[in-house]
Amino acid sequence: MKFKLIILLLLLTSTFSSIFIQPVSSISQPRYLENVPKLSPDLIVYHSGHLYVHDVVKAVIAIIDLETGEVREINSPRMLKKFTVSENKIILLTSDGRVLVEDLEKSRSMKLELSVPADDLEVSNSSLWISIPMLNLLRCYDLENLERIKEVRVRIASGLDKFSIMGDVLWAILRDYKTLMRYDLSKGLNSTKKFEDYLQTVEAFDGGALIATAKDDVMTLDDDLKVMGVWKLKSGSSTGIILHRLADGRIIYVSPSRWVVGEIEGEEIREIKVEGRIGGASPAEDRIWFTETKHGKIGWISYSRPPKILEVKVEELELDHYRGRVRVEDPDGDLQGVNLTIRHRSQLPGVPGKVERIEMTKGEDDWWEAEFKLKPGEKVEVSAEALDEAGNKGLGEKVEVEAREMTTATTLKTTTSIQVNWIQQNLYLVASSLLLLIPILLAVAFFKAGGKRRKRKKSRRR
């Protein structure tokens, strides 16, 4: 009985996998750096065309020039809580709360003299800010000579990502982990807002801040501490979450514990799962970089949204001579090209047919066009693919073309060509639906046959 149940589940799984289609995400699929030295990466920072990657095994910061591929290594402590980069300086926060500065231009190392351990750090306007919860302080230092510039007395919460600065505005999560403070550094004025849930992370942006709660909510607030939007993420997302707001209003988040990079746009939440646990992440201008500690990989996901193919048409110009026309929408304006794809049917069973790709050109009416020829009576599937500069690909629906018999075809449901083509398409849909039922019918027949055999056995015993 158990064996039969397994067979039934396998049959149903094969059926359902062809019925359900995974939704397409706006952000790209993950891609990974190649031809780089083997690393054991965890924390990562992007800065001015370079990746700064902490290697936990070698105890170094590997500096990767993304243009040339050149790699330079700087010694660092093996255990780091965090590090950041400002111009030619790498600022390190060790696991025991020491703050170290590596000046790459002057080839010197400096140490910030502190009476008690620091909990977090951030660079703003070439100044270094550190949090010292034991002293209820946020301190600001000059990065050139590490002299103290100013300090803000505040009962700041312990842990990473509990404060963030944008321009002259400082945001901080207070000691109760439920109160958010906004402090205007230029005016010396502060205001607070208390929440029902515990706050995990705050990230400032121009005109407001993002926060994440322990119950996996992400919120956006304006400068008046008014909540402008709330989104519920999947359970466990806020553990170590990294938040980033794009100029177009989209929110990018990284959940290391769930191995996902997500995008919030309007009311929609879309996620991409990477290949392993994320060690660290850092936003760049057009993508977010991340590391996979277990696999020793450095990858990225582009913010660019893939182009959309809105319509595919095939027109007959003369006997066996056709023109494909494609209408494309590109939300980011970085469309690189459009190809017309023609799939020829093979004359041999089990042998795939020839796939022909033709580069299309843009016409004056904003439609992309390409011409092709078919043999008399030949049947093909015509579709299109659009590529952007980020490597995203948009795919169009398929149009069936049969030489001689078909004059015009289109993927728009409101447009039809001739009755013969309509019948062919609907017969194809009916046949496809019947094929999906075959595994289910086989499973039912299998069980009935098993039941009859059991009845025969019982009758022989009598």
CSV table of C-alpha atoms in Angstrom, one decimal:
chain,number,residue,atom,x,y,z
A,1,MET,CA,0.0,0.0,0.0
A,2,LYS,CA,2.8,2.4,0.9
A,3,PHE,CA,4.5,1.6,-2.5
A,4,LYS,CA,1.3,2.4,-4.3
A,5,LEU,CA,0.9,5.7,-2.5
A,6,ILE,CA,4.4,6.8,-3.4
A,7,ILE,CA,3.7,6.0,-7.1
A,8,LEU,CA,0.5,8.1,-6.9
A,9,LEU,CA,2.2,11.0,-5.4
A,10,LEU,CA,5.0,10.9,-8.0
A,11,LEU,CA,2.4,10.9,-10.8
A,12,LEU,CA,0.5,13.8,-9.3
A,13,THR,CA,3.7,15.7,-8.7
A,14,SER,CA,4.6,15.3,-12.4
A,15,THR,CA,1.2,16.6,-13.3
A,16,PHE,CA,1.1,19.6,-11.0
A,17,SER,CA,4.6,20.8,-11.9
A,18,SER,CA,3.3,21.3,-15.4
A,19,ILE,CA,0.2,23.2,-14.2
A,20,PHE,CA,1.7,25.6,-11.8
A,21,ILE,CA,4.2,28.2,-12.9
A,22,GLN,CA,6.5,30.2,-10.5
A,23,PRO,CA,5.9,33.9,-10.6
A,24,VAL,CA,8.5,36.1,-12.4
A,25,SER,CA,10.4,38.5,-10.2
A,26,SER,CA,11.3,42.1,-11.2
A,27,ILE,CA,14.8,41.9,-9.8
A,28,SER,CA,17.2,39.6,-11.7
A,29,GLN,CA,18.3,36.1,-10.8
A,30,PRO,CA,21.6,35.8,-8.9
A,31,ARG,CA,24.8,35.7,-10.8
A,32,TYR,CA,28.3,35.0,-9.4
A,33,LEU,CA,31.8,36.4,-9.9
A,34,GLU,CA,34.1,34.1,-11.9
A,35,ASN,CA,37.9,34.0,-12.2
A,36,VAL,CA,38.6,35.4,-8.7
A,37,PRO,CA,40.9,33.7,-6.2
A,38,LYS,CA,39.4,31.2,-3.8
A,39,LEU,CA,38.0,33.0,-0.8
A,40,SER,CA,36.1,32.2,2.4
A,41,PRO,CA,34.0,35.4,2.4
A,42,ASP,CA,31.6,36.7,5.0
A,43,LEU,CA,31.2,40.5,5.3
A,44,ILE,CA,31.3,42.5,2.1
A,45,VAL,CA,31.3,46.3,1.2
A,46,TYR,CA,31.0,47.9,-2.2
A,47,HIS,CA,32.8,51.2,-2.7
A,48,SER,CA,33.8,53.1,-5.8
A,49,GLY,CA,34.0,50.2,-8.2
A,50,HIS,CA,35.7,47.9,-5.7
A,51,LEU,CA,34.6,45.0,-3.6
A,52,TYR,CA,36.0,44.8,-0.1
A,53,VAL,CA,35.6,41.2,1.2
A,54,HIS,CA,36.5,39.9,4.6
A,55,ASP,CA,38.1,36.4,4.4
A,56,VAL,CA,37.6,34.6,7.7
A,57,VAL,CA,40.2,31.9,7.0
A,58,LYS,CA,43.0,34.1,5.7
A,59,ALA,CA,42.2,37.0,8.2
A,60,VAL,CA,42.4,39.6,5.4
A,61,ILE,CA,40.3,42.1,3.6
A,62,ALA,CA,40.4,41.2,-0.1
A,63,ILE,CA,40.0,44.3,-2.4
A,64,ILE,CA,38.7,43.3,-5.8
A,65,ASP,CA,38.9,45.8,-8.7
A,66,LEU,CA,35.7,45.0,-10.6
A,67,GLU,CA,37.1,46.6,-13.8
A,68,THR,CA,40.5,44.9,-14.0
A,69,GLY,CA,39.9,41.9,-11.7
A,70,GLU,CA,43.0,42.7,-9.7
A,71,VAL,CA,43.0,41.6,-6.1
A,72,ARG,CA,44.8,43.2,-3.2
A,73,GLU,CA,44.9,41.8,0.4
A,74,ILE,CA,45.1,43.8,3.6
A,75,ASN,CA,45.6,42.1,7.0
A,76,SER,CA,42.6,42.3,9.4
A,77,PRO,CA,41.4,40.6,12.5
A,78,ARG,CA,39.9,37.1,11.9
A,79,MET,CA,36.7,37.9,13.8
A,80,LEU,CA,34.9,41.1,12.8
A,81,LYS,CA,31.4,42.4,13.7
A,82,LYS,CA,31.4,44.9,10.9
A,83,PHE,CA,33.5,47.1,8.7
A,84,THR,CA,32.9,50.0,6.3
A,85,VAL,CA,34.9,52.0,3.8
A,86,SER,CA,35.4,55.7,3.3
A,87,GLU,CA,37.6,57.0,0.5
A,88,ASN,CA,40.9,55.3,1.1
A,89,LYS,CA,40.2,54.1,4.6
A,90,ILE,CA,38.9,50.8,5.9
A,91,ILE,CA,37.2,51.0,9.3
A,92,LEU,CA,37.0,47.8,11.2
A,93,LEU,CA,34.9,46.9,14.3
A,94,THR,CA,36.3,43.8,16.0
A,95,SER,CA,34.2,41.2,17.9
A,96,ASP,CA,35.5,42.6,21.2
A,97,GLY,CA,34.5,46.2,20.3
A,98,ARG,CA,37.8,47.7,19.2
A,99,VAL,CA,37.8,50.2,16.3
A,100,LEU,CA,40.7,50.0,13.8
A,101,VAL,CA,41.4,52.2,10.8
A,102,GLU,CA,43.5,51.1,7.8
A,103,ASP,CA,44.7,54.0,5.8
A,104,LEU,CA,45.5,52.6,2.3
A,105,GLU,CA,46.8,55.8,0.8
A,106,LYS,CA,49.3,56.5,3.6
A,107,SER,CA,49.9,52.8,4.4
A,108,ARG,CA,49.3,53.2,8.1
A,109,SER,CA,47.1,51.6,10.8
A,110,MET,CA,45.3,53.6,13.5
A,111,LYS,CA,43.3,52.6,16.6
A,112,LEU,CA,40.5,54.5,18.2
A,113,GLU,CA,41.2,54.9,21.9
A,114,LEU,CA,38.0,53.9,23.8
A,115,SER,CA,37.5,53.3,27.5
A,116,VAL,CA,34.6,50.8,26.8
A,117,PRO,CA,33.8,48.7,23.8
A,118,ALA,CA,32.0,50.1,20.8
A,119,ASP,CA,28.8,48.4,19.5
A,120,ASP,CA,28.4,49.7,16.0
A,121,LEU,CA,29.9,52.1,13.5
A,122,GLU,CA,28.8,54.2,10.5
A,123,VAL,CA,30.5,56.7,8.2
A,124,SER,CA,28.7,59.9,7.2
A,125,ASN,CA,30.2,62.9,5.4
A,126,SER,CA,33.7,61.6,6.0
A,127,SER,CA,33.1,61.4,9.7
A,128,LEU,CA,33.1,58.2,11.8
A,129,TRP,CA,30.1,57.6,14.2
A,130,ILE,CA,30.2,54.9,16.8
A,131,SER,CA,27.6,53.7,19.3
A,132,ILE,CA,28.6,53.1,23.0
A,133,PRO,CA,25.5,51.8,24.8
A,134,MET,CA,27.4,51.3,28.1
A,135,LEU,CA,27.9,55.1,28.2
A,136,ASN,CA,24.6,56.0,26.5
A,137,LEU,CA,26.5,57.8,23.8
A,138,LEU,CA,26.8,58.2,20.0
A,139,ARG,CA,30.2,59.8,19.2
A,140,CYS,CA,31.5,61.4,16.1
A,141,TYR,CA,35.2,61.4,15.1
A,142,ASP,CA,37.3,63.0,12.4
A,143,LEU,CA,38.6,60.2,10.2
A,144,GLU,CA,41.9,61.9,9.4
A,145,ASN,CA,43.2,62.1,12.9
A,146,LEU,CA,40.5,60.3,14.9
A,147,GLU,CA,39.8,63.4,17.0
A,148,ARG,CA,36.4,63.6,18.7
A,149,ILE,CA,34.1,66.1,17.0
A,150,LYS,CA,30.8,65.8,18.8
A,151,GLU,CA,28.7,63.4,20.7
A,152,VAL,CA,25.0,62.8,21.3
A,153,ARG,CA,23.8,61.5,24.6
A,154,VAL,CA,21.1,59.0,24.0
A,155,ARG,CA,20.1,55.7,25.6
A,156,ILE,CA,20.8,53.7,22.4
A,157,ALA,CA,20.0,50.0,22.1
A,158,SER,CA,22.8,47.5,21.9
A,159,GLY,CA,23.6,45.6,18.7
A,160,LEU,CA,24.3,46.3,15.1
A,161,ASP,CA,22.1,48.5,12.9
A,162,LYS,CA,20.5,50.3,15.8
A,163,PHE,CA,21.4,53.8,14.4
A,164,SER,CA,21.7,55.3,10.9
A,165,ILE,CA,22.6,58.8,9.6
A,166,MET,CA,21.6,60.6,6.4
A,167,GLY,CA,22.9,64.1,6.0
A,168,ASP,CA,22.2,66.0,9.3
A,169,VAL,CA,19.5,63.6,10.5
A,170,LEU,CA,20.3,60.7,12.9
A,171,TRP,CA,17.9,57.9,13.5
A,172,ALA,CA,18.3,55.6,16.6
A,173,ILE,CA,16.5,52.7,18.3
A,174,LEU,CA,16.5,53.3,22.0
A,175,ARG,CA,17.2,51.0,24.9
A,176,ASP,CA,13.6,49.6,25.2
A,177,TYR,CA,13.9,48.4,21.6
A,178,LYS,CA,10.4,49.8,20.9
A,179,THR,CA,11.2,53.5,20.6
A,180,LEU,CA,12.6,55.2,17.5
A,181,MET,CA,14.3,58.6,17.8
A,182,ARG,CA,14.9,61.1,15.0
A,183,TYR,CA,17.6,63.7,15.9
A,184,ASP,CA,18.3,66.8,13.8
A,185,LEU,CA,22.0,67.3,14.2
A,186,SER,CA,22.0,70.8,12.8
A,187,LYS,CA,19.2,72.1,15.1
A,188,GLY,CA,19.8,69.8,18.1
A,189,LEU,CA,16.1,68.8,18.1
A,190,ASN,CA,14.8,65.3,18.6
A,191,SER,CA,11.4,63.5,18.4
A,192,THR,CA,10.4,59.9,19.2
A,193,LYS,CA,7.8,57.4,18.3
A,194,LYS,CA,7.0,54.2,20.2
A,195,PHE,CA,5.9,51.0,18.5
A,196,GLU,CA,4.1,47.9,19.8
A,197,ASP,CA,6.7,45.4,18.5
A,198,TYR,CA,10.5,45.3,19.1
A,199,LEU,CA,12.6,47.0,16.5
A,200,GLN,CA,15.4,45.1,14.8
A,201,THR,CA,17.0,47.5,12.3
A,202,VAL,CA,16.8,51.2,11.2
A,203,GLU,CA,18.1,52.5,7.8
A,204,ALA,CA,18.0,56.2,7.0
A,205,PHE,CA,17.2,57.6,3.5
A,206,ASP,CA,16.7,61.1,2.2
A,207,GLY,CA,13.4,62.1,3.6
A,208,GLY,CA,12.8,59.3,6.1
A,209,ALA,CA,13.8,55.9,7.4
A,210,LEU,CA,13.1,52.2,7.0
A,211,ILE,CA,12.7,49.9,10.1
A,212,ALA,CA,12.2,46.2,10.5
A,213,THR,CA,10.5,44.7,13.5
A,214,ALA,CA,11.0,41.4,15.4
A,215,LYS,CA,7.6,40.2,13.9
A,216,ASP,CA,9.0,40.5,10.4
A,217,ASP,CA,7.3,43.8,9.5
A,218,VAL,CA,9.1,46.4,7.3
A,219,MET,CA,7.9,50.0,7.6
A,220,THR,CA,8.8,53.2,5.9
A,221,LEU,CA,8.5,56.5,7.9
A,222,ASP,CA,8.8,60.1,6.8
A,223,ASP,CA,10.7,62.9,8.6
A,224,ASP,CA,7.6,63.5,10.9
A,225,LEU,CA,7.8,59.9,12.1
A,226,LYS,CA,4.6,59.1,10.3
A,227,VAL,CA,4.3,55.5,9.0
A,228,MET,CA,3.9,55.6,5.3
A,229,GLY,CA,3.8,51.9,4.5
A,230,VAL,CA,3.9,48.5,6.2
A,231,TRP,CA,4.8,45.2,4.6
A,232,LYS,CA,4.7,41.7,6.2
A,233,LEU,CA,7.6,39.4,5.3
A,234,LYS,CA,7.8,35.7,5.8
A,235,SER,CA,8.6,34.4,9.3
A,236,GLY,CA,12.3,34.7,10.2
A,237,SER,CA,13.1,37.4,7.6
A,238,SER,CA,14.1,40.1,10.1
A,239,THR,CA,16.9,38.2,11.7
A,240,GLY,CA,20.0,40.1,10.6
A,241,ILE,CA,18.0,41.8,7.8
A,242,ILE,CA,19.7,44.4,5.6
A,243,LEU,CA,17.4,47.2,4.2
A,244,HIS,CA,18.0,49.6,1.3
A,245,ARG,CA,15.8,52.1,-0.4
A,246,LEU,CA,16.2,52.8,-4.1
A,247,ALA,CA,15.7,56.3,-5.7
A,248,ASP,CA,12.6,55.0,-7.5
A,249,GLY,CA,11.0,54.1,-4.1
A,250,ARG,CA,11.5,50.4,-4.3
A,251,ILE,CA,12.8,48.7,-1.1
A,252,ILE,CA,15.5,46.0,-1.4
A,253,TYR,CA,16.0,43.7,1.6
A,254,VAL,CA,18.4,40.8,2.3
A,255,SER,CA,17.5,38.1,4.7
A,256,PRO,CA,20.7,36.1,5.4
A,257,SER,CA,18.9,33.5,7.5
A,258,ARG,CA,16.4,32.7,4.7
A,259,TRP,CA,19.0,33.0,1.9
A,260,VAL,CA,16.8,35.5,0.0
A,261,VAL,CA,17.0,38.9,-1.6
A,262,GLY,CA,13.7,40.6,-1.8
A,263,GLU,CA,12.1,43.6,-3.4
A,264,ILE,CA,9.1,45.6,-2.2
A,265,GLU,CA,7.3,47.7,-4.9
A,266,GLY,CA,4.0,49.2,-4.1
A,267,GLU,CA,1.9,46.4,-2.5
A,268,GLU,CA,4.0,43.6,-4.1
A,269,ILE,CA,6.7,41.6,-2.4
A,270,ARG,CA,9.0,39.5,-4.6
A,271,GLU,CA,11.9,37.3,-3.5
A,272,ILE,CA,14.8,35.6,-5.1
A,273,LYS,CA,16.5,32.7,-3.3
A,274,VAL,CA,20.3,32.3,-3.6
A,275,GLU,CA,22.3,29.1,-3.4
A,276,GLY,CA,23.4,29.3,0.2
A,277,ARG,CA,23.4,31.2,3.5
A,278,ILE,CA,24.3,34.8,3.0
A,279,GLY,CA,27.3,36.0,5.0
A,280,GLY,CA,27.0,39.7,4.2
A,281,ALA,CA,25.5,42.1,1.6
A,282,SER,CA,26.2,45.6,0.3
A,283,PRO,CA,24.2,47.8,-2.1
A,284,ALA,CA,25.7,49.4,-5.2
A,285,GLU,CA,24.3,51.8,-7.7
A,286,ASP,CA,22.6,49.2,-9.9
A,287,ARG,CA,22.8,45.9,-7.9
A,288,ILE,CA,23.2,44.4,-4.4
A,289,TRP,CA,26.3,42.3,-3.7
A,290,PHE,CA,26.3,39.3,-1.4
A,291,THR,CA,28.5,36.5,-0.2
A,292,GLU,CA,27.8,32.8,0.3
A,293,THR,CA,30.1,31.7,3.1
A,294,LYS,CA,29.6,27.9,2.7
A,295,HIS,CA,30.2,27.9,-1.1
A,296,GLY,CA,32.9,30.6,-1.0
A,297,LYS,CA,31.0,32.6,-3.6
A,298,ILE,CA,30.5,36.3,-4.3
A,299,GLY,CA,27.3,37.1,-6.2
A,300,TRP,CA,25.0,39.9,-7.1
A,301,ILE,CA,21.4,40.6,-8.0
A,302,SER,CA,20.5,43.5,-10.3
A,303,TYR,CA,17.9,46.0,-9.4
A,304,SER,CA,17.0,46.3,-13.1
A,305,ARG,CA,13.6,44.9,-14.1
A,306,PRO,CA,13.4,42.7,-17.1
A,307,PRO,CA,11.9,43.9,-20.3
A,308,LYS,CA,8.3,42.8,-21.2
A,309,ILE,CA,7.2,41.5,-24.6
A,310,LEU,CA,3.7,42.8,-24.9
A,311,GLU,CA,2.8,41.4,-28.4
A,312,VAL,CA,4.2,39.1,-31.1
A,313,LYS,CA,2.9,39.2,-34.6
A,314,VAL,CA,3.8,37.3,-37.8
A,315,GLU,CA,2.7,38.7,-41.1
A,316,GLU,CA,3.0,37.0,-44.6
A,317,LEU,CA,4.7,39.3,-47.1
A,318,GLU,CA,4.6,36.9,-50.0
A,319,LEU,CA,4.5,33.1,-50.5
A,320,ASP,CA,6.7,31.5,-47.8
A,321,HIS,CA,8.2,34.9,-46.8
A,322,TYR,CA,7.3,36.3,-43.4
A,323,ARG,CA,7.9,39.3,-41.1
A,324,GLY,CA,7.9,39.0,-37.3
A,325,ARG,CA,6.9,42.1,-35.4
A,326,VAL,CA,7.4,42.5,-31.6
A,327,ARG,CA,6.2,45.2,-29.2
A,328,VAL,CA,8.4,45.6,-26.1
A,329,GLU,CA,8.1,47.6,-22.9
A,330,ASP,CA,11.3,48.2,-20.9
A,331,PRO,CA,10.7,49.7,-17.4
A,332,ASP,CA,14.3,50.7,-16.8
A,333,GLY,CA,15.2,52.0,-20.3
A,334,ASP,CA,18.2,49.8,-20.6
A,335,LEU,CA,17.0,47.5,-23.4
A,336,GLN,CA,20.0,46.0,-25.3
A,337,GLY,CA,18.3,44.0,-28.1
A,338,VAL,CA,15.4,41.9,-29.3
A,339,ASN,CA,15.7,38.5,-31.0
A,340,LEU,CA,13.1,36.6,-33.0
A,341,THR,CA,13.2,32.9,-32.2
A,342,ILE,CA,12.0,30.3,-34.7
A,343,ARG,CA,11.7,26.7,-33.6
A,344,HIS,CA,11.6,24.3,-36.6
A,345,ARG,CA,10.1,20.9,-36.1
A,346,SER,CA,12.3,17.9,-36.5
A,347,GLN,CA,11.4,15.1,-39.0
A,348,LEU,CA,12.9,12.5,-36.7
A,349,PRO,CA,11.1,11.3,-33.6
A,350,GLY,CA,12.9,12.3,-30.3
A,351,VAL,CA,15.3,14.6,-32.1
A,352,PRO,CA,15.0,18.3,-31.2
A,353,GLY,CA,14.4,20.6,-34.1
A,354,LYS,CA,16.6,23.5,-35.2
A,355,VAL,CA,16.3,26.8,-33.3
A,356,GLU,CA,16.9,29.9,-35.3
A,357,ARG,CA,17.5,33.3,-33.7
A,358,ILE,CA,17.3,36.5,-35.8
A,359,GLU,CA,18.4,39.9,-34.5
A,360,MET,CA,15.5,42.4,-34.8
A,361,THR,CA,15.7,46.1,-35.7
A,362,LYS,CA,13.4,48.8,-34.3
A,363,GLY,CA,11.1,50.4,-36.8
A,364,GLU,CA,9.7,54.0,-36.9
A,365,ASP,CA,6.5,52.8,-35.2
A,366,ASP,CA,8.5,51.5,-32.2
A,367,TRP,CA,7.9,47.9,-33.2
A,368,TRP,CA,10.8,45.5,-33.6
A,369,GLU,CA,11.0,43.7,-36.9
A,370,ALA,CA,12.8,40.8,-38.6
A,371,GLU,CA,12.1,38.8,-41.8
A,372,PHE,CA,12.4,35.1,-42.4
A,373,LYS,CA,11.5,32.4,-44.9
A,374,LEU,CA,9.9,29.0,-44.6
A,375,LYS,CA,9.8,25.9,-46.8
A,376,PRO,CA,6.4,25.2,-48.4
A,377,GLY,CA,4.1,23.5,-45.9
A,378,GLU,CA,6.6,23.9,-43.0
A,379,LYS,CA,5.2,24.4,-39.4
A,380,VAL,CA,7.2,26.4,-36.9
A,381,GLU,CA,6.8,28.2,-33.5
A,382,VAL,CA,7.7,31.8,-33.5
A,383,SER,CA,8.5,33.7,-30.3
A,384,ALA,CA,10.8,36.5,-29.1
A,385,GLU,CA,13.2,37.4,-26.4
A,386,ALA,CA,14.3,40.8,-25.2
A,387,LEU,CA,17.6,41.4,-23.3
A,388,ASP,CA,18.6,44.4,-21.2
A,389,GLU,CA,22.1,45.6,-20.2
A,390,ALA,CA,21.7,43.9,-16.8
A,391,GLY,CA,21.3,40.5,-18.4
A,392,ASN,CA,17.6,40.2,-17.7
A,393,LYS,CA,15.5,38.4,-20.3
A,394,GLY,CA,11.9,38.9,-21.2
A,395,LEU,CA,10.1,36.2,-23.2
A,396,GLY,CA,7.1,36.5,-25.5
A,397,GLU,CA,4.3,34.1,-26.2
A,398,LYS,CA,4.6,31.6,-29.0
A,399,VAL,CA,2.8,32.0,-32.4
A,400,GLU,CA,2.3,28.9,-34.6
A,401,VAL,CA,3.0,29.6,-38.3
A,402,GLU,CA,2.3,27.2,-41.2
A,403,ALA,CA,3.5,28.2,-44.6
A,404,ARG,CA,0.9,28.8,-47.2
A,405,GLU,CA,-2.1,28.3,-44.9
A,406,MET,CA,-1.6,31.2,-42.5
A,407,THR,CA,-1.6,34.9,-43.4
A,408,THR,CA,-1.4,36.7,-40.0
A,409,ALA,CA,-0.9,35.5,-36.4
A,410,THR,CA,-0.7,37.4,-33.1
A,411,THR,CA,-0.5,36.7,-29.4
A,412,LEU,CA,-3.2,39.3,-28.6
A,413,LYS,CA,-6.4,37.4,-27.8
A,414,THR,CA,-8.5,40.2,-29.3
A,415,THR,CA,-6.9,39.5,-32.8
A,416,THR,CA,-7.5,36.4,-34.8
A,417,SER,CA,-6.4,35.4,-38.3
A,418,ILE,CA,-8.3,32.6,-40.0
A,419,GLN,CA,-10.6,29.9,-38.8
A,420,VAL,CA,-8.1,27.1,-39.5
A,421,ASN,CA,-5.5,28.6,-37.2
A,422,TRP,CA,-8.2,29.1,-34.4
A,423,ILE,CA,-9.1,25.4,-34.6
A,424,GLN,CA,-5.5,24.3,-34.5
A,425,GLN,CA,-4.8,26.4,-31.4
A,426,ASN,CA,-7.8,25.1,-29.5
A,427,LEU,CA,-7.2,21.5,-30.5
A,428,TYR,CA,-3.6,22.0,-29.1
A,429,LEU,CA,-5.0,23.3,-25.8
A,430,VAL,CA,-7.5,20.4,-25.5
A,431,ALA,CA,-4.8,17.9,-26.2
A,432,SER,CA,-2.5,19.5,-23.7
A,433,SER,CA,-5.2,19.3,-21.0
A,434,LEU,CA,-5.9,15.7,-21.7
A,435,LEU,CA,-2.2,14.9,-21.5
A,436,LEU,CA,-2.2,16.3,-18.0
A,437,LEU,CA,-4.9,13.8,-17.0
A,438,ILE,CA,-3.0,10.8,-18.1
A,439,PRO,CA,-0.9,10.4,-14.9
A,440,ILE,CA,-4.1,10.6,-12.7
A,441,LEU,CA,-6.0,8.1,-14.8
A,442,LEU,CA,-3.0,5.7,-14.7
A,443,ALA,CA,-2.9,6.0,-10.9
A,444,VAL,CA,-6.6,5.3,-10.5
A,445,ALA,CA,-6.3,2.2,-12.8
A,446,PHE,CA,-3.3,1.0,-10.8
A,447,PHE,CA,-5.3,1.1,-7.6
A,448,LYS,CA,-8.4,-0.6,-9.1
A,449,ALA,CA,-6.2,-3.4,-10.4
A,450,GLY,CA,-4.7,-3.8,-7.0
A,451,GLY,CA,-8.1,-4.0,-5.4
A,452,LYS,CA,-9.3,-6.8,-7.8
A,453,ARG,CA,-6.2,-8.9,-7.1
A,454,ARG,CA,-7.0,-8.7,-3.3
A,455,LYS,CA,-10.6,-9.9,-3.9
A,456,ARG,CA,-9.4,-12.9,-5.9
A,457,LYS,CA,-7.0,-13.9,-3.2
A,458,LYS,CA,-9.8,-13.8,-0.6
A,459,SER,CA,-12.1,-15.9,-2.7
A,460,ARG,CA,-9.4,-18.6,-3.1
A,461,ARG,CA,-9.1,-18.8,0.7
A,462,ARG,CA,-12.8,-19.6,1.0
